[in-house]
């Protein structure tokens, strides 16, 4: 079974600074997808960024980028120029087509952005 | 277009009662997922529909939980004889076959069992 681990229950960053959230996962599959989701207090799960395992190039979406280390099974999220609106719970998640694309989530990291 | 919607937003019930939670997926999305998120934890998979059929119900915790999707669109999650441990946020997500595994989530239903 696949597992996803986020070892940082809470993180904080100053506005305009950079923060990195960590995620590791375990799988025996070679073809899969990794995601970072943001969940504000409204509960709406919002996709931040996605990485296909077969792509060596790290995904980027504006101020958000990932460091995908396939051999180490590590998938960290870097948020640059942090904004107050970035404050939320962040979840790392895994899925693959062999599992019907069901998502396996980590425990989450609560990000606080200080003005 | 409209996103995934879930009703009710909040549901308070008494232990032992029956509840139904509804999910309206994005129009045309063939895959539908239910997840349960307990306080302070990440969502956990419950069941996955492809069209009208449950393709994977391995996440349902016991036989008190049941879900249907009779016309391949709206889905209802049904919980019988509710227990206090069922209190959680129940999230629904839908996915089109052409969206490269991206799931779109609804706002969830917060279920509280007293």
Short mmCIF file of C-alpha atoms in Angstrom, two decimals:
data_model
loop_
_atom_site.label_atom_id
_atom_site.label_comp_id
_atom_site.label_asym_id
_atom_site.label_seq_id
_atom_site.Cartn_x
_atom_site.Cartn_y
_atom_site.Cartn_z
CA UNK A 1 0.00 0.00 0.00
CA UNK A 2 1.07 3.52 -0.68
CA UNK A 3 1.75 5.90 2.18
CA UNK A 4 2.38 9.63 2.33
CA UNK A 5 4.13 11.30 5.26
CA UNK A 6 4.32 14.97 6.16
CA UNK A 7 6.62 15.41 9.13
CA UNK A 8 5.89 19.08 9.77
CA UNK A 9 2.53 19.56 11.51
CA UNK A 10 3.03 23.35 11.53
CA UNK A 11 5.20 25.83 9.70
CA UNK A 12 5.36 29.61 9.73
CA UNK A 13 6.86 32.15 7.37
CA UNK A 14 7.16 35.90 7.17
CA UNK A 15 5.26 37.63 4.43
CA UNK A 16 7.37 37.90 1.24
CA UNK A 17 9.77 35.19 2.42
CA UNK A 18 10.19 31.64 1.12
CA UNK A 19 9.07 28.46 2.86
CA UNK A 20 9.48 24.78 2.03
CA UNK A 21 7.03 22.07 3.07
CA UNK A 22 8.28 18.50 3.17
CA UNK A 23 6.65 15.29 1.99
CA UNK A 24 7.87 11.74 1.59
CA UNK A 25 6.00 8.80 0.17
CA UNK A 26 6.34 5.08 -0.23
CA UNK A 27 5.25 3.07 -3.24
CA UNK A 28 6.31 0.11 -5.33
CA UNK A 29 4.77 1.57 -8.48
CA UNK A 30 6.84 3.26 -11.15
CA UNK A 31 4.10 5.35 -12.73
CA UNK A 32 2.18 7.71 -10.47
CA UNK A 33 1.25 11.30 -9.74
CA UNK A 34 1.98 13.57 -6.80
CA UNK A 35 -0.01 16.59 -5.72
CA UNK A 36 -0.03 19.45 -3.27
CA UNK A 37 -3.47 20.60 -2.17
CA UNK A 38 -4.33 23.68 -0.15
CA UNK A 39 -7.26 23.62 2.26
CA UNK A 40 -8.30 26.97 3.78
CA UNK A 41 -10.82 27.15 6.65
CA UNK A 42 -13.62 27.05 4.06
CA UNK A 43 -12.72 23.32 3.67
CA UNK A 44 -12.49 23.61 -0.13
CA UNK A 45 -9.56 21.48 -1.28
CA UNK A 46 -7.69 23.42 -3.96
CA UNK A 47 -5.06 21.88 -6.22
CA UNK A 48 -1.81 23.87 -5.99
CA UNK A 49 0.55 21.86 -8.15
CA UNK A 50 0.91 18.44 -9.75
CA UNK A 51 3.89 16.31 -10.75
CA UNK A 52 3.93 13.28 -13.02
CA UNK A 53 6.49 10.75 -11.84
CA UNK A 54 7.78 10.07 -15.34
CA UNK A 55 8.76 13.72 -15.78
CA UNK A 56 12.20 14.61 -14.50
CA UNK A 57 11.58 18.34 -14.67
CA UNK A 58 10.16 19.81 -11.48
CA UNK A 59 6.70 21.36 -11.82
CA UNK A 60 6.22 25.09 -11.24
CA UNK A 61 3.09 27.22 -10.96
CA UNK A 62 3.87 30.90 -10.47
CA UNK A 63 5.18 31.25 -6.89
CA UNK A 64 4.85 27.52 -6.21
CA UNK A 65 7.43 24.95 -7.21
CA UNK A 66 8.33 21.42 -6.21
CA UNK A 67 11.54 19.52 -5.63
CA UNK A 68 10.78 15.99 -6.82
CA UNK A 69 13.39 13.40 -5.91
CA UNK A 70 12.07 10.10 -7.27
CA UNK A 71 14.84 7.88 -5.95
CA UNK A 72 14.49 9.35 -2.47
CA UNK A 73 10.68 9.37 -2.75
CA UNK A 74 10.61 12.98 -1.68
CA UNK A 75 8.28 15.71 -2.93
CA UNK A 76 8.67 19.10 -1.25
CA UNK A 77 6.74 22.29 -2.00
CA UNK A 78 8.44 25.66 -2.12
CA UNK A 79 6.36 28.80 -1.78
CA UNK A 80 8.19 31.96 -2.82
CA UNK A 81 7.18 35.53 -1.92
CA UNK A 82 4.68 34.22 0.63
CA UNK A 83 1.42 36.09 0.86
CA UNK A 84 -1.14 36.30 3.66
CA UNK A 85 -3.57 34.40 1.45
CA UNK A 86 -1.22 31.42 1.39
CA UNK A 87 -2.07 30.64 5.01
CA UNK A 88 -3.89 27.30 5.04
CA UNK A 89 -3.48 23.59 5.62
CA UNK A 90 -1.37 21.98 2.91
CA UNK A 91 -1.71 18.32 2.00
CA UNK A 92 0.64 16.21 -0.05
CA UNK A 93 -1.13 13.46 -2.00
CA UNK A 94 -0.37 10.49 -4.25
CA UNK A 95 -2.33 8.56 -6.81
CA UNK A 96 -1.91 6.24 -9.75
CA UNK A 97 -4.10 4.86 -12.50
CA UNK A 98 -3.70 1.33 -11.15
CA UNK A 99 -5.52 2.38 -7.97
CA UNK A 100 -8.35 4.06 -9.87
CA UNK A 101 -6.79 7.43 -9.17
CA UNK A 102 -7.91 7.35 -5.54
CA UNK A 103 -5.87 9.89 -3.62
CA UNK A 104 -3.75 8.97 -0.61
CA UNK A 105 -3.11 12.03 1.55
CA UNK A 106 -0.51 12.94 4.13
CA UNK A 107 -1.40 14.30 7.55
CA UNK A 108 -1.10 17.91 6.49
CA UNK A 109 1.03 20.94 7.38
CA UNK A 110 -0.61 24.05 8.82
CA UNK A 111 1.09 27.08 7.28
CA UNK A 112 0.93 30.44 9.05
CA UNK A 113 2.04 33.60 7.24
CA UNK A 114 3.09 36.42 9.53
CA UNK A 115 2.72 40.04 8.36
CA UNK B 1 -19.19 26.18 -15.12
CA UNK B 2 -20.35 25.10 -11.68
CA UNK B 3 -18.02 23.17 -9.45
CA UNK B 4 -18.73 20.18 -7.25
CA UNK B 5 -21.49 20.91 -4.76
CA UNK B 6 -22.40 19.07 -1.58
CA UNK B 7 -25.47 19.28 0.59
CA UNK B 8 -26.04 19.85 3.38
CA UNK B 9 -23.08 21.98 4.37
CA UNK B 10 -23.49 20.91 7.97
CA UNK B 11 -25.49 18.10 9.50
CA UNK B 12 -26.06 17.47 13.18
CA UNK B 13 -27.69 14.22 14.16
CA UNK B 14 -28.14 11.99 17.16
CA UNK B 15 -26.38 8.72 17.74
CA UNK B 16 -28.26 5.88 16.10
CA UNK B 17 -29.94 8.00 13.43
CA UNK B 18 -29.71 7.57 9.64
CA UNK B 19 -28.16 10.30 7.46
CA UNK B 20 -27.77 10.94 3.76
CA UNK B 21 -25.11 13.20 2.28
CA UNK B 22 -25.43 14.37 -1.31
CA UNK B 23 -22.80 15.18 -3.93
CA UNK B 24 -23.42 16.90 -7.28
CA UNK B 25 -20.32 16.44 -9.45
CA UNK B 26 -19.18 18.64 -12.28
CA UNK B 27 -21.37 17.94 -15.31
CA UNK B 28 -19.87 15.28 -17.54
CA UNK B 29 -17.42 13.95 -14.98
CA UNK B 30 -17.58 10.17 -15.04
CA UNK B 31 -15.54 9.43 -11.91
CA UNK B 32 -16.73 10.35 -8.43
CA UNK B 33 -14.94 9.87 -5.11
CA UNK B 34 -15.95 10.10 -1.46
CA UNK B 35 -13.40 10.85 1.26
CA UNK B 36 -13.71 11.27 5.02
CA UNK B 37 -11.61 13.83 6.86
CA UNK B 38 -11.44 13.55 10.64
CA UNK B 39 -10.37 16.56 12.67
CA UNK B 40 -6.70 17.39 12.21
CA UNK B 41 -6.08 14.64 9.66
CA UNK B 42 -5.83 14.25 5.94
CA UNK B 43 -8.78 12.94 3.93
CA UNK B 44 -9.17 9.17 3.71
CA UNK B 45 -10.64 7.39 0.72
CA UNK B 46 -14.05 5.77 1.11
CA UNK B 47 -15.43 4.80 -2.30
CA UNK B 48 -14.96 5.47 -5.99
CA UNK B 49 -17.58 5.37 -8.74
CA UNK B 50 -16.92 5.05 -12.44
CA UNK B 51 -20.27 5.86 -14.00
CA UNK B 52 -23.05 4.20 -12.05
CA UNK B 53 -21.03 1.40 -10.52
CA UNK B 54 -18.81 1.38 -7.47
CA UNK B 55 -15.40 0.53 -8.90
CA UNK B 56 -13.72 0.46 -5.49
CA UNK B 57 -15.48 0.49 -2.11
CA UNK B 58 -12.54 -0.81 -0.11
CA UNK B 59 -12.38 2.35 2.01
CA UNK B 60 -15.85 2.03 3.52
CA UNK B 61 -15.21 1.36 7.22
CA UNK B 62 -18.10 -1.05 7.80
CA UNK B 63 -21.52 -2.10 6.52
CA UNK B 64 -23.22 0.92 8.08
CA UNK B 65 -21.81 2.97 5.20
CA UNK B 66 -23.26 2.72 1.71
CA UNK B 67 -23.16 4.94 -1.37
CA UNK B 68 -25.09 5.04 -4.62
CA UNK B 69 -24.89 6.83 -7.95
CA UNK B 70 -27.93 5.51 -9.83
CA UNK B 71 -27.76 7.71 -12.92
CA UNK B 72 -24.03 8.25 -13.08
CA UNK B 73 -24.23 11.83 -11.87
CA UNK B 74 -25.44 12.70 -8.36
CA UNK B 75 -24.20 10.44 -5.57
CA UNK B 76 -25.56 9.88 -2.08
CA UNK B 77 -23.53 8.61 0.85
CA UNK B 78 -25.73 6.86 3.38
CA UNK B 79 -24.79 6.15 6.97
CA UNK B 80 -26.99 3.94 9.13
CA UNK B 81 -27.04 3.83 12.94
CA UNK B 82 -24.63 6.72 13.21
CA UNK B 83 -21.98 6.67 15.90
CA UNK B 84 -20.06 9.54 17.49
CA UNK B 85 -16.94 8.30 15.72
CA UNK B 86 -18.59 9.03 12.37
CA UNK B 87 -18.27 12.75 13.08
CA UNK B 88 -16.06 14.19 10.35
CA UNK B 89 -16.06 16.22 7.17
CA UNK B 90 -17.17 14.15 4.20
CA UNK B 91 -15.62 15.35 0.95
CA UNK B 92 -16.70 14.51 -2.56
CA UNK B 93 -14.57 14.89 -5.67
CA UNK B 94 -15.17 14.32 -9.36
CA UNK B 95 -12.89 13.75 -12.31
CA UNK B 96 -13.26 13.64 -16.05
CA UNK B 97 -11.57 10.84 -17.96
CA UNK B 98 -9.61 13.44 -19.88
CA UNK B 99 -8.19 15.52 -17.05
CA UNK B 100 -5.06 13.53 -16.35
CA UNK B 101 -6.03 12.46 -12.86
CA UNK B 102 -6.98 15.87 -11.49
CA UNK B 103 -9.85 15.63 -9.01
CA UNK B 104 -12.05 18.62 -8.25
CA UNK B 105 -13.37 18.76 -4.71
CA UNK B 106 -16.59 20.01 -3.22
CA UNK B 107 -16.72 22.06 0.00
CA UNK B 108 -17.64 19.02 2.08
CA UNK B 109 -20.37 18.19 4.57
CA UNK B 110 -19.49 18.49 8.23
CA UNK B 111 -21.29 15.69 10.06
CA UNK B 112 -21.63 15.90 13.83
CA UNK B 113 -23.07 12.96 15.71
CA UNK B 114 -24.16 13.85 19.24
#
